[in-house]
Short mmCIF file of C-alpha atoms and ligand atoms in Angstrom, two decimals:
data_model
loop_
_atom_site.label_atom_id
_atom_site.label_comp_id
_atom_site.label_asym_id
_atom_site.label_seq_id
_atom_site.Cartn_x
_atom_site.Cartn_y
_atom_site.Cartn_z
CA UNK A 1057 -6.98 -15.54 10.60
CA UNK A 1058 -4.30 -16.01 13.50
CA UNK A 1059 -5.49 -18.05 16.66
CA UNK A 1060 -5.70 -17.14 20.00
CA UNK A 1061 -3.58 -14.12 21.33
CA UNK A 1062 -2.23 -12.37 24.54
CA UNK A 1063 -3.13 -9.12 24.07
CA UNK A 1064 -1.46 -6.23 26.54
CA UNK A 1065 -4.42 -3.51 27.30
CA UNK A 1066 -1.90 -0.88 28.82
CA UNK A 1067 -1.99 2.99 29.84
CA UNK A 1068 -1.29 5.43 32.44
CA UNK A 1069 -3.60 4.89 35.22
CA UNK A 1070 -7.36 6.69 34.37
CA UNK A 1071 -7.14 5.86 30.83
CA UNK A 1072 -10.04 3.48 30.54
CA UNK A 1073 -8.03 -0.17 30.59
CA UNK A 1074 -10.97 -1.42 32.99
CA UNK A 1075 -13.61 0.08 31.37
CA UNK A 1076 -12.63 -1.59 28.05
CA UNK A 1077 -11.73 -4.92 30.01
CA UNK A 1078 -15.61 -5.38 31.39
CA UNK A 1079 -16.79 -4.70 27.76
CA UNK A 1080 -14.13 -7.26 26.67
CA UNK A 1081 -15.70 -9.93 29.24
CA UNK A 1082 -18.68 -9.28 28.84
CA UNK A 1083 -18.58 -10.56 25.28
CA UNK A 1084 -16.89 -13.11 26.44
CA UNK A 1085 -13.26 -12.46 26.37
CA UNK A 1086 -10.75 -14.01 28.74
CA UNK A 1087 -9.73 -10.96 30.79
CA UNK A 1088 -7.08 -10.71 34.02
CA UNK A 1089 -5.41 -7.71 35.65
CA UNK A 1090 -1.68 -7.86 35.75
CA UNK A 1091 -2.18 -8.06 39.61
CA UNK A 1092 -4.19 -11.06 39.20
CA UNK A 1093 -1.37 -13.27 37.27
CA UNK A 1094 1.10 -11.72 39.60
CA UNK A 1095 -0.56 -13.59 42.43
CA UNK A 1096 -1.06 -16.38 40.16
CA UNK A 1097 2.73 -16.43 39.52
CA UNK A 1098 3.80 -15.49 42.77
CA UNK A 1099 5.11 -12.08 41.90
CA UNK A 1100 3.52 -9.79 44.36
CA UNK A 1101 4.28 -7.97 47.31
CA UNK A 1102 2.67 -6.96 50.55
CA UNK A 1103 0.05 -3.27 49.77
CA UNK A 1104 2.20 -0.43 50.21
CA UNK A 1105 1.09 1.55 53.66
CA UNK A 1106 1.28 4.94 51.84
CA UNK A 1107 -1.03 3.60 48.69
CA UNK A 1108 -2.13 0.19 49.28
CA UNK A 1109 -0.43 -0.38 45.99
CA UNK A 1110 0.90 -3.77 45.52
CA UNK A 1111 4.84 -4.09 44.27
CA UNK A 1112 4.89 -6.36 41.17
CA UNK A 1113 8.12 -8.41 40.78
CA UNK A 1114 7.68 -7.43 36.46
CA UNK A 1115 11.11 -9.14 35.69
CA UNK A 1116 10.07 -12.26 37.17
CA UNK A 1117 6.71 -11.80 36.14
CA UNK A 1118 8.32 -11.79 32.76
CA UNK A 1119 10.04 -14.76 32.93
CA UNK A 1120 7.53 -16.75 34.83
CA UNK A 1121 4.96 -15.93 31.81
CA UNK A 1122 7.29 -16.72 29.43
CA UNK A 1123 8.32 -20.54 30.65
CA UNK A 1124 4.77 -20.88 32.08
CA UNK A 1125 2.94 -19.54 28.77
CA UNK A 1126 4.41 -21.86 26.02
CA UNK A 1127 3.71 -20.77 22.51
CA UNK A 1128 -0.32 -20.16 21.50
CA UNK A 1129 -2.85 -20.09 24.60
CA UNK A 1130 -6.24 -21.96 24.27
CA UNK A 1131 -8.27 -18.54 24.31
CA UNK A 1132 -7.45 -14.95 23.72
CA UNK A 1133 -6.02 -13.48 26.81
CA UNK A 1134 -6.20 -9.58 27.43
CA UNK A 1135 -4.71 -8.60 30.51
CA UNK A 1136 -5.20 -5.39 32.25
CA UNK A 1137 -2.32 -3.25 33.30
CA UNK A 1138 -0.65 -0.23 33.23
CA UNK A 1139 2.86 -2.36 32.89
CA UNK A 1140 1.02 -5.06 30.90
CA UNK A 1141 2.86 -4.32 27.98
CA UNK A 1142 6.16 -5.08 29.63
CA UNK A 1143 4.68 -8.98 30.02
CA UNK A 1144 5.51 -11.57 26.95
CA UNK A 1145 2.46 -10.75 24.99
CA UNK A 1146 1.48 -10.68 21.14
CA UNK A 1147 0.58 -7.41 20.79
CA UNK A 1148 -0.09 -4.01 22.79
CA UNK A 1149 -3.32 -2.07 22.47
CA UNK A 1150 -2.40 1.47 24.59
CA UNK A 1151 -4.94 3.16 25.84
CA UNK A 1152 -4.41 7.80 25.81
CA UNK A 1153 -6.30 9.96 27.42
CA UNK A 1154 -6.36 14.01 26.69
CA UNK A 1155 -4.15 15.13 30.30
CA UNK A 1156 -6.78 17.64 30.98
CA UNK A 1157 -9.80 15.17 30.99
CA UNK A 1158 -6.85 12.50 32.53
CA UNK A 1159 -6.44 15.06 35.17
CA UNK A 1160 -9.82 15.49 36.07
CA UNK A 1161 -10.56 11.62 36.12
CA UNK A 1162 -8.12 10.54 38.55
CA UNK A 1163 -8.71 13.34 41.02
CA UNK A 1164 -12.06 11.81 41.14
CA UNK A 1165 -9.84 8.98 42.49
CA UNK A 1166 -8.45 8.72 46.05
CA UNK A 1167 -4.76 9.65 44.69
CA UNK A 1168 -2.90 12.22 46.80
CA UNK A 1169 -2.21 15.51 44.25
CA UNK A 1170 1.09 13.95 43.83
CA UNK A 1171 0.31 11.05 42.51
CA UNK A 1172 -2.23 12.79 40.09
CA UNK A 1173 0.57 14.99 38.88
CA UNK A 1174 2.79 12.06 38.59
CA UNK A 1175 0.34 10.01 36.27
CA UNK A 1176 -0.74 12.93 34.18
CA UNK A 1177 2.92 14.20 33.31
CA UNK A 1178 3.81 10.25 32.60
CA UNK A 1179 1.03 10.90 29.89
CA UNK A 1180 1.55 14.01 28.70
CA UNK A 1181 5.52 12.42 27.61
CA UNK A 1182 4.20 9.27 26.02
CA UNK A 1183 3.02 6.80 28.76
CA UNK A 1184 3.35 3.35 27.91
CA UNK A 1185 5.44 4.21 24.62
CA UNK A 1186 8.51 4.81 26.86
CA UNK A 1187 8.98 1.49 27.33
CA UNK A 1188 8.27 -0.15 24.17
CA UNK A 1189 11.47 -1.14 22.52
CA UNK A 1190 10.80 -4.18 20.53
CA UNK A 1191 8.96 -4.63 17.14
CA UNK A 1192 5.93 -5.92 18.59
CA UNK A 1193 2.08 -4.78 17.15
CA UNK A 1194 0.74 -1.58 18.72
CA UNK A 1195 -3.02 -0.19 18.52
CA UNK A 1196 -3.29 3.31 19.96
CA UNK A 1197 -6.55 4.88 20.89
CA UNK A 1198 -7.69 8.25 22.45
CA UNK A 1199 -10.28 7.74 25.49
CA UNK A 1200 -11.22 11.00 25.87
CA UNK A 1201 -12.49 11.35 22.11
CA UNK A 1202 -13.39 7.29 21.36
CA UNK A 1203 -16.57 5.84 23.46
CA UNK A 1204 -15.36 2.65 25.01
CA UNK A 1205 -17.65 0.85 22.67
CA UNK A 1206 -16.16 2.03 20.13
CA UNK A 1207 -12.66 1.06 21.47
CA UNK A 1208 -13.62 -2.32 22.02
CA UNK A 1209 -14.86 -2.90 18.39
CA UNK A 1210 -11.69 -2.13 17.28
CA UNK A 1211 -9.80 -3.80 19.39
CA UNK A 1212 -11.54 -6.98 17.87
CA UNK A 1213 -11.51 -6.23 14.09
CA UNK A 1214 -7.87 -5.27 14.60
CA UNK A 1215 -6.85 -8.75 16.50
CA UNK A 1216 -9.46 -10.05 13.77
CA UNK A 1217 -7.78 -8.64 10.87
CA UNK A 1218 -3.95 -9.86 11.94
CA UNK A 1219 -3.03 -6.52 13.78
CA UNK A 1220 -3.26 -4.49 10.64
CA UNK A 1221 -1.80 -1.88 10.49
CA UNK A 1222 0.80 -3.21 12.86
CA UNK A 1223 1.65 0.43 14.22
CA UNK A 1224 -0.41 4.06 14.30
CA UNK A 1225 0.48 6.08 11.16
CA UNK A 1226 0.59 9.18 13.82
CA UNK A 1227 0.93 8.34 17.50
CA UNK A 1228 -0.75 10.72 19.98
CA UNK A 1229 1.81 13.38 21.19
CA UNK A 1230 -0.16 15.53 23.37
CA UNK A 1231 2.64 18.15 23.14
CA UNK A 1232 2.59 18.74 19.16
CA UNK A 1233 -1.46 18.42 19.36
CA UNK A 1234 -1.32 21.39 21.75
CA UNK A 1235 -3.19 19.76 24.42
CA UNK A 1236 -0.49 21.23 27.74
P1 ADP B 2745 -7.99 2.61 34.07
O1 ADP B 2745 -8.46 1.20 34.31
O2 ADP B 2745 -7.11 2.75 32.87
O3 ADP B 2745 -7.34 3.22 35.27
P2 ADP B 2745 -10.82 3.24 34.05
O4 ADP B 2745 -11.37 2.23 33.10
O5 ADP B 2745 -11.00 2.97 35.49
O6 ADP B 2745 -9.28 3.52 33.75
O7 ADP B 2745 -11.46 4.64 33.63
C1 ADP B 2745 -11.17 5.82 34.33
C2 ADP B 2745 -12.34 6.77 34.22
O8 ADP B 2745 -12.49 7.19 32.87
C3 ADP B 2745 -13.69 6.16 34.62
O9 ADP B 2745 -14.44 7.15 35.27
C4 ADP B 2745 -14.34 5.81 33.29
O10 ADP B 2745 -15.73 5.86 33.35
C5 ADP B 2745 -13.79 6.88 32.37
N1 ADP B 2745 -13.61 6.37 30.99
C6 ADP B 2745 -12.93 5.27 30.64
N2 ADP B 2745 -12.93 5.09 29.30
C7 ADP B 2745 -13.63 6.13 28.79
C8 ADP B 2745 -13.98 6.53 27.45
N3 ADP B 2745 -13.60 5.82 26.38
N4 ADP B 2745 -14.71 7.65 27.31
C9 ADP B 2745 -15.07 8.37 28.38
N5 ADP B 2745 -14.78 8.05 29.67
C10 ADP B 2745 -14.07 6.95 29.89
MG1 MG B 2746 -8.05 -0.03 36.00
#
């Protein structure tokens, strides 16, 4: 069994990363949104007026992990984030939601339509996939069809078992499953 990880818990916005996270700490898990180690590393700007979103610095985020971070941390780190997986972790667990159910989640959200649109077409082309360039371990799971409970169980037999199978056999694509 490998030691302690950093563990990415990515996906567009609405796709359960928080809701996973407090079933994560709750068992005991060390747990901190991106934003929070942002702060920590003093990579974040003032709240946007238009969103009160705050502008993460991820390059320097990046590096400030890396040189701060060393090799193996003393506990298991998940961190929360829709551009967690772009941080110097072990492995990335993304997080899919159906983009009719993602729809209807966020506009339960203060988000402008915009915005909504925005984060449900960024899922309907692959979210956090996009991005991913390097060989690094990937766990994929579908929120609208897997209870968070039983997300979170797999997210610890998986780190438990060495990230096996290191990718999905058949990565969600909304598109081919006829979901749009
Ligand atoms: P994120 O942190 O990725 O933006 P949240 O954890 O805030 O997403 O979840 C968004 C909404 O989806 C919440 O209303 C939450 O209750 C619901 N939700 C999250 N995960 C699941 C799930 N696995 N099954 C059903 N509903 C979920
Ligand atoms: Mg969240």
């Amino acid at each position: 069994m490998r030691g302690p990880v950093r563990v990415a818990l990515t996906g567009t916005p609405g796709t359960g990363k928080t809701t996973v996270s407090s079933l994560l700490r709750e068992a005991g898990n060390r747990v901190a949104s991106i934003e929070i180690l942002a702060e920590r590393f003093d990579c974040i700007g003032d709240a946007d007026p238009d969103d009160g979103a705050r502008p993460i610095d991820i390059p320097q985020l990046y590096s400030r992990a890396l040189d701060e971070w060393g090799e193996s941390p003393d506990g298991s780190l998940f961190v929360d984030g829709h551009l967690s997986h772009l941080l110097p972790v072990d492995c990335v667990i993304i997080l899919r939601c159906n983009p009719v159910d993602l729809q209807k989640r966020l506009e339960q959200r203060d988000y402008g339509e915009r915005k909504v649109l925005q984060n449900v077409d960024w899922e309907i082309l692959g979210g956090p996939w996009n991005d991913i360039e390097e060989e690094i371990p990937i766990l994929e799971f579908d929120s609208s069809s897997d209870s968070p409970e039983a997300i979170f169980e797999s997210i610890l037999e998986w780190i438990v078992d060495g990230f096996k199978p290191e990718r999905p056999a058949n990565p969600i694509d909304w598109v081919e499953m006829g979901a749009v």
